[in-house]
XYZ file of C-alpha atoms in Angstrom:
436
model
C -174.188 -163.754 16.481
C -175.026 -160.362 14.552
C -174.296 -157.014 16.504
C -177.851 -155.535 15.967
C -179.068 -158.281 17.808
C -176.771 -157.137 20.798
C -178.705 -154.972 23.463
C -177.739 -151.279 23.728
C -176.378 -149.558 26.535
C -178.346 -147.083 28.644
C -178.036 -143.594 28.006
C -177.428 -141.730 30.656
C -178.622 -137.874 30.293
C -176.742 -134.696 32.519
C -179.363 -131.996 33.658
C -178.408 -128.998 32.913
C -176.398 -126.956 36.029
C -178.526 -123.805 35.100
C -181.641 -125.144 36.517
C -180.261 -126.491 39.630
C -178.826 -122.803 40.505
C -182.064 -121.290 40.119
C -183.565 -123.693 42.737
C -181.146 -123.053 45.153
C -181.767 -118.855 44.707
C -185.673 -119.495 44.718
C -185.165 -121.312 47.932
C -183.012 -119.029 49.458
C -185.393 -115.968 48.765
C -188.246 -118.037 50.513
C -185.987 -118.480 53.671
C -185.396 -114.983 53.614
C -189.122 -113.988 53.267
C -190.275 -116.131 56.098
C -187.299 -114.954 58.204
C -188.842 -111.359 57.711
C -192.342 -112.729 58.452
C -191.229 -114.065 61.493
C -189.486 -111.288 62.688
C -192.268 -108.774 61.589
C -194.678 -111.007 63.778
C -192.178 -110.885 66.446
C -192.349 -106.800 66.471
C -196.063 -106.945 66.320
C -196.183 -109.141 69.566
C -193.866 -107.266 71.448
C -194.767 -103.546 70.283
C -198.509 -103.243 69.848
C -200.159 -101.134 67.573
C -201.248 -97.583 68.664
C -204.579 -97.244 69.688
C -207.146 -94.710 68.443
C -205.947 -92.329 71.305
C -202.406 -92.391 70.211
C -201.177 -92.951 73.621
C -198.063 -94.566 72.719
C -196.334 -91.861 71.228
C -197.179 -89.215 73.455
C -196.794 -91.148 76.791
C -194.957 -94.441 76.134
C -193.219 -94.465 72.802
C -189.702 -94.640 72.640
C -187.851 -91.090 72.470
C -191.098 -89.341 73.190
C -192.187 -87.615 76.539
C -193.369 -90.815 78.449
C -190.959 -93.211 76.960
C -187.646 -94.657 78.189
C -185.664 -92.152 76.321
C -187.612 -88.845 76.781
C -187.583 -86.334 79.230
C -190.131 -87.965 82.217
C -189.630 -91.627 81.189
C -187.874 -93.767 83.967
C -184.387 -92.864 83.259
C -185.289 -89.106 83.598
C -186.150 -89.998 87.518
C -189.290 -91.032 87.701
C -191.183 -91.546 90.903
C -191.873 -95.132 92.984
C -194.969 -96.408 93.867
C -195.225 -97.262 97.343
C -198.064 -97.847 100.230
C -198.895 -95.591 103.184
C -200.259 -95.590 106.317
C -201.633 -93.023 109.213
C -200.106 -93.142 112.282
C -202.934 -93.091 114.895
C -203.182 -92.771 118.742
C -204.188 -96.509 120.364
C -204.146 -97.720 123.758
C -201.145 -100.559 124.045
C -201.541 -103.306 126.541
C -198.349 -104.233 127.503
C -198.333 -108.224 127.432
C -196.028 -111.024 128.983
C -196.521 -114.338 126.982
C -195.188 -117.604 128.663
C -195.540 -121.148 128.521
C -197.354 -122.480 131.595
C -198.142 -125.772 133.652
C -201.183 -126.142 135.198
C -200.550 -126.898 139.006
C -203.598 -128.398 141.643
C -204.178 -125.410 144.014
C -203.941 -128.645 146.898
C -203.384 -132.171 146.173
C -203.713 -134.863 149.330
C -203.743 -138.746 149.637
C -206.374 -140.000 151.783
C -204.936 -142.454 154.090
C -206.983 -143.710 157.294
C -205.811 -142.846 160.883
C -206.565 -146.366 162.023
C -206.121 -149.972 161.021
C -208.999 -151.991 160.150
C -210.832 -154.002 157.667
C -212.357 -151.631 155.187
C -216.062 -152.345 155.401
C -217.433 -149.756 152.897
C -216.288 -147.402 149.771
C -218.593 -144.476 149.862
C -217.443 -142.623 146.473
C -216.585 -143.199 142.810
C -214.117 -142.872 141.148
C -213.879 -139.614 139.386
C -216.403 -137.788 141.844
C -216.300 -134.656 142.851
C -216.492 -134.402 146.417
C -216.628 -131.871 149.293
C -214.180 -131.305 152.295
C -215.863 -133.822 155.100
C -217.634 -136.159 153.071
C -217.181 -139.686 153.981
C -215.347 -141.651 151.549
C -215.063 -145.214 153.317
C -215.620 -146.983 156.302
C -213.679 -149.089 158.790
C -214.753 -152.109 160.966
C -215.615 -150.006 164.159
C -216.255 -152.753 166.720
C -212.640 -153.444 168.130
C -212.750 -149.306 168.416
C -216.224 -148.944 170.259
C -215.358 -151.724 172.564
C -212.062 -149.690 173.451
C -214.357 -146.812 174.212
C -216.426 -148.959 176.709
C -213.475 -149.914 178.440
C -212.099 -146.639 178.755
C -215.300 -145.124 179.895
C -215.672 -147.769 182.588
C -212.335 -147.046 184.095
C -213.034 -143.435 184.008
C -216.167 -144.020 186.033
C -214.401 -146.456 188.559
C -211.761 -143.680 189.143
C -214.271 -141.291 189.543
C -216.122 -143.204 192.309
C -212.931 -143.773 194.223
C -211.981 -140.102 193.616
C -215.868 -138.940 195.238
C -215.082 -141.163 198.417
C -211.722 -140.135 199.017
C -213.399 -136.757 199.110
C -215.924 -137.272 201.588
C -213.433 -139.032 203.628
C -211.235 -135.863 203.565
C -213.753 -133.780 204.737
C -214.801 -135.893 207.711
C -210.882 -136.200 208.997
C -210.703 -131.932 208.650
C -213.773 -131.904 210.873
C -212.242 -134.545 213.500
C -209.102 -132.414 213.036
C -210.740 -129.365 214.416
C -212.095 -131.320 217.383
C -208.468 -132.677 217.815
C -209.914 -136.176 217.707
C -207.191 -137.495 214.737
C -203.998 -136.895 213.861
C -202.711 -134.440 211.642
C -200.873 -136.860 209.490
C -203.929 -138.742 208.787
C -205.362 -135.597 207.057
C -202.481 -135.164 205.094
C -202.293 -138.548 203.643
C -206.137 -138.398 202.983
C -205.507 -135.140 200.972
C -202.838 -136.645 198.664
C -204.839 -139.584 198.101
C -207.686 -137.238 196.477
C -205.122 -135.463 194.419
C -203.959 -138.719 193.220
C -207.132 -139.929 192.330
C -207.728 -136.502 190.520
C -205.280 -137.319 188.252
C -206.424 -140.839 187.510
C -209.460 -139.450 186.507
C -207.878 -136.863 184.104
C -205.679 -139.676 182.833
C -209.149 -141.892 182.102
C -210.664 -139.129 180.870
C -207.756 -138.501 178.195
C -208.021 -142.122 177.385
C -211.987 -142.295 177.063
C -211.388 -139.441 174.290
C -208.623 -141.098 172.891
C -210.798 -143.981 172.508
C -213.683 -142.014 171.144
C -211.475 -140.335 168.519
C -210.131 -143.477 167.297
C -213.840 -144.535 166.789
C -214.355 -141.361 164.986
C -211.415 -142.215 162.654
C -212.954 -145.357 161.502
C -215.024 -143.206 159.093
C -212.697 -141.796 156.593
C -213.769 -138.497 155.468
C -212.327 -135.880 152.562
C -209.912 -133.371 153.949
C -210.241 -131.050 150.800
C -213.012 -130.828 148.130
C -212.174 -131.918 144.764
C -211.815 -134.741 142.158
C -210.906 -138.428 143.376
C -208.858 -140.148 141.409
C -208.907 -143.685 140.836
C -209.649 -146.412 143.804
C -206.858 -147.878 144.897
C -207.839 -150.391 147.508
C -210.919 -152.614 147.387
C -213.452 -153.865 150.358
C -212.018 -156.343 152.658
C -208.679 -155.328 152.808
C -206.747 -154.380 155.979
C -206.023 -150.759 155.533
C -203.872 -148.662 157.879
C -201.805 -145.671 158.077
C -198.894 -146.602 157.073
C -200.136 -147.535 153.945
C -198.192 -145.489 151.157
C -201.019 -145.526 148.622
C -203.924 -144.681 150.751
C -207.477 -145.252 149.787
C -207.687 -142.259 146.985
C -205.822 -139.257 146.123
C -208.163 -136.113 145.996
C -207.333 -132.882 143.693
C -208.668 -129.484 144.466
C -209.768 -128.133 140.744
C -211.474 -124.857 141.591
C -209.684 -122.906 142.138
C -206.529 -123.804 140.220
C -202.874 -122.637 139.736
C -200.485 -122.081 136.502
C -197.181 -121.731 137.077
C -194.842 -120.284 134.476
C -191.319 -118.165 134.055
C -190.920 -114.382 133.868
C -187.687 -113.491 132.379
C -185.411 -112.024 134.888
C -185.565 -108.689 132.709
C -189.230 -108.465 133.012
C -189.267 -109.352 136.734
C -188.823 -105.648 138.412
C -192.066 -104.201 136.237
C -194.069 -107.218 137.603
C -192.810 -107.152 141.233
C -193.594 -102.907 141.060
C -197.135 -103.896 139.849
C -197.466 -106.317 142.548
C -196.188 -104.090 145.016
C -199.020 -101.596 144.038
C -201.639 -103.664 144.642
C -202.606 -104.000 141.348
C -204.403 -106.707 139.794
C -202.731 -108.186 136.747
C -205.151 -110.156 134.518
C -204.084 -113.571 133.281
C -205.641 -115.544 130.564
C -204.896 -118.970 129.602
C -204.743 -120.270 126.108
C -204.470 -123.704 124.939
C -201.647 -125.087 122.805
C -202.323 -123.329 119.608
C -203.654 -120.200 120.949
C -206.701 -120.316 119.465
C -208.663 -121.250 122.544
C -209.203 -119.317 125.813
C -209.445 -121.838 128.787
C -209.729 -119.317 131.586
C -208.952 -116.116 133.046
C -207.628 -115.592 136.034
C -205.289 -113.133 138.287
C -201.882 -113.144 138.989
C -200.822 -114.373 142.625
C -197.000 -114.991 143.542
C -193.540 -114.472 142.314
C -190.803 -116.877 143.634
C -187.895 -115.425 145.704
C -184.997 -116.295 143.574
C -183.791 -116.208 139.932
C -183.237 -119.677 138.136
C -179.686 -119.678 137.382
C -179.940 -122.239 134.678
C -182.924 -120.234 132.605
C -182.252 -117.104 134.031
C -186.242 -116.945 134.669
C -188.379 -116.355 138.159
C -191.057 -118.723 138.678
C -194.558 -116.992 139.036
C -198.188 -118.335 139.603
C -201.386 -117.346 138.286
C -204.784 -118.356 139.808
C -207.847 -119.323 137.693
C -211.346 -119.889 139.304
C -211.789 -122.665 136.857
C -215.540 -122.689 136.829
C -215.717 -124.494 133.535
C -213.149 -127.026 134.589
C -210.956 -126.599 131.396
C -207.887 -126.563 133.361
C -206.496 -129.843 134.156
C -203.395 -130.516 136.702
C -200.301 -130.998 134.715
C -201.694 -129.870 131.526
C -199.412 -127.028 129.376
C -200.996 -123.705 128.566
C -199.822 -120.533 127.122
C -200.190 -117.857 129.457
C -200.804 -113.877 128.859
C -200.232 -111.735 131.694
C -201.103 -107.910 131.486
C -198.588 -105.813 133.003
C -200.065 -102.228 132.124
C -201.656 -100.112 129.448
C -200.030 -97.264 127.524
C -202.853 -94.617 126.920
C -202.733 -92.910 123.558
C -199.394 -94.292 122.289
C -198.344 -93.328 118.401
C -198.818 -96.939 116.400
C -197.876 -97.372 112.918
C -197.898 -100.953 111.041
C -194.767 -102.928 111.472
C -193.943 -103.189 107.851
C -193.076 -99.388 108.135
C -190.459 -99.794 110.772
C -186.614 -100.103 109.176
C -183.561 -101.122 110.482
C -180.051 -99.160 109.333
C -176.626 -98.842 110.670
C -177.847 -95.796 113.052
C -180.880 -97.940 114.379
C -184.447 -97.871 113.561
C -186.118 -95.026 111.237
C -189.215 -94.761 108.902
C -189.829 -93.057 105.948
C -192.617 -90.323 106.142
C -194.482 -88.919 103.341
C -194.067 -85.034 102.689
C -196.948 -82.722 101.018
C -195.087 -82.513 97.833
C -195.190 -86.390 97.553
C -191.499 -86.547 98.532
C -190.193 -88.971 101.695
C -187.999 -87.993 104.402
C -185.667 -89.973 106.715
C -186.731 -89.957 110.279
C -185.129 -91.911 113.180
C -187.771 -93.237 115.683
C -187.624 -94.867 118.933
C -189.521 -98.093 118.952
C -191.883 -99.134 122.044
C -194.179 -102.101 122.795
C -195.747 -104.399 119.501
C -198.395 -106.163 118.922
C -198.902 -108.496 116.113
C -199.112 -106.019 113.392
C -198.322 -102.604 115.159
C -195.662 -101.027 116.728
C -195.245 -98.195 119.123
C -192.968 -95.237 117.890
C -191.782 -93.199 121.135
C -190.261 -90.832 119.530
C -189.908 -89.510 115.629
C -193.265 -89.416 114.470
C -196.508 -87.655 115.503
C -199.950 -88.832 114.927
C -201.772 -88.007 111.769
C -198.115 -88.443 109.782
C -198.112 -90.930 107.025
C -195.405 -93.396 106.724
C -194.217 -95.810 104.022
C -195.339 -99.305 104.524
C -194.802 -100.841 101.017
C -192.235 -100.051 98.279
C -189.320 -98.412 100.951
C -186.680 -100.976 99.851
C -186.370 -98.622 96.755
C -186.274 -94.980 98.409
C -183.740 -92.837 99.724
C -184.157 -89.493 101.682
C -185.841 -86.746 99.508
C -186.802 -89.601 96.656
C -190.231 -88.586 94.905
C -193.387 -91.468 95.481
C -196.535 -91.815 93.823
C -199.418 -93.194 95.741
C -201.608 -96.005 94.420
C -204.615 -93.641 93.408
C -202.292 -91.237 91.551
C -202.759 -91.028 87.642
C -199.406 -91.154 85.871
C -197.985 -87.407 84.973
C -197.900 -86.699 81.322
C -200.980 -89.225 80.328
C -203.300 -86.463 79.862
C -201.168 -84.332 78.233
C -199.928 -87.407 75.773
C -203.406 -88.090 75.237
C -204.176 -84.677 74.256
C -201.556 -84.688 71.687
C -202.489 -87.583 70.143
C -206.145 -86.814 69.986
C -205.198 -83.466 68.076
C -202.478 -85.173 65.617
C -205.306 -87.651 64.658
C -207.497 -84.760 64.315
C -204.831 -82.860 61.805
C -204.381 -86.375 59.845
C -207.878 -86.897 59.058
C -208.315 -83.064 58.025
C -205.344 -83.465 55.908
C -206.307 -84.071 51.926
């Protein structure tokens, strides 16, 4: 085979290295330009351009009078913006809040006083009844017979007594005529007295029989609400039944028992000894609904050593029947009212190592530390007994960044230098515009 017929080998062409070097240079230039563009965009976003008034250079520009590095900037002792409130006079009620339990003024279990078959039940479960109202009827027949028997015995003995008295009168007439022995007269007189005692016993027995007959009508001893019935018609009932016939709970008036801390007992006792009517208000569990208004009633005579409290009781009319026995309520007792107390918001009161204090705003827009003595407090305000007078302004917000003598700015004040900076910028802009 000829050498001309053999296939030729492929030829490899090597690109010049100069072109590769130029591509790297161009890529580097593009990367640098892109980074410069990103940096410029970031600077533009973080440092907005100055408006037409030129306020950035005059008031807030770096190194200017209003900037961080210039005189009047934050590093040069800028004032702190604070909130203020004015101390004012107000009447403050001294209140005692406690958790109470509603208790019935009276609760009784109605039991029959005689034994017998229950014939009638004259009440409905849950009914409101009055004292003396008939609730049930027991079979009265045996008691009627007992009354008749007692009445007959009394009448028989009374007849014997009358006969004995007539005989005694005859004997006394005969003794004056000396026709009868003295012993017979004395014996007859003793018989009269004996029969008088018998008649008195008969009258008592008759009264007892009449009383038992009256007990066959079971009446309500107190007024109130009747509970669920525990016995039905036809059952044999008696005074020894533990459950009785019904339970009556007096709901109006009704009491609330609560605990008074032993430290506040002298205040309550002092007001009670003065005869003051201490108003009491009962609220529900959430303190959102008022259940009734009443008066302080009584204070217990000893301190509970386990809780350090004294039991007390307040009485409520409960006209709307909103209070129910064994119900848990929140009680608020008003002990007295402090007239013309100096009140400030609770947020104005500060606590330090030396005690309570407030920051008072001076006329030159500086603050002074003022020690105070706190008194009664409400939900959002507190009484200051000493240290602050009515009409003075106290710091309520931003006090964490303050110290005695610090300069402050009120929310409605304009920043210092804003007007001057604006004027300088406007003057500078006009000068630039007039330049050729």
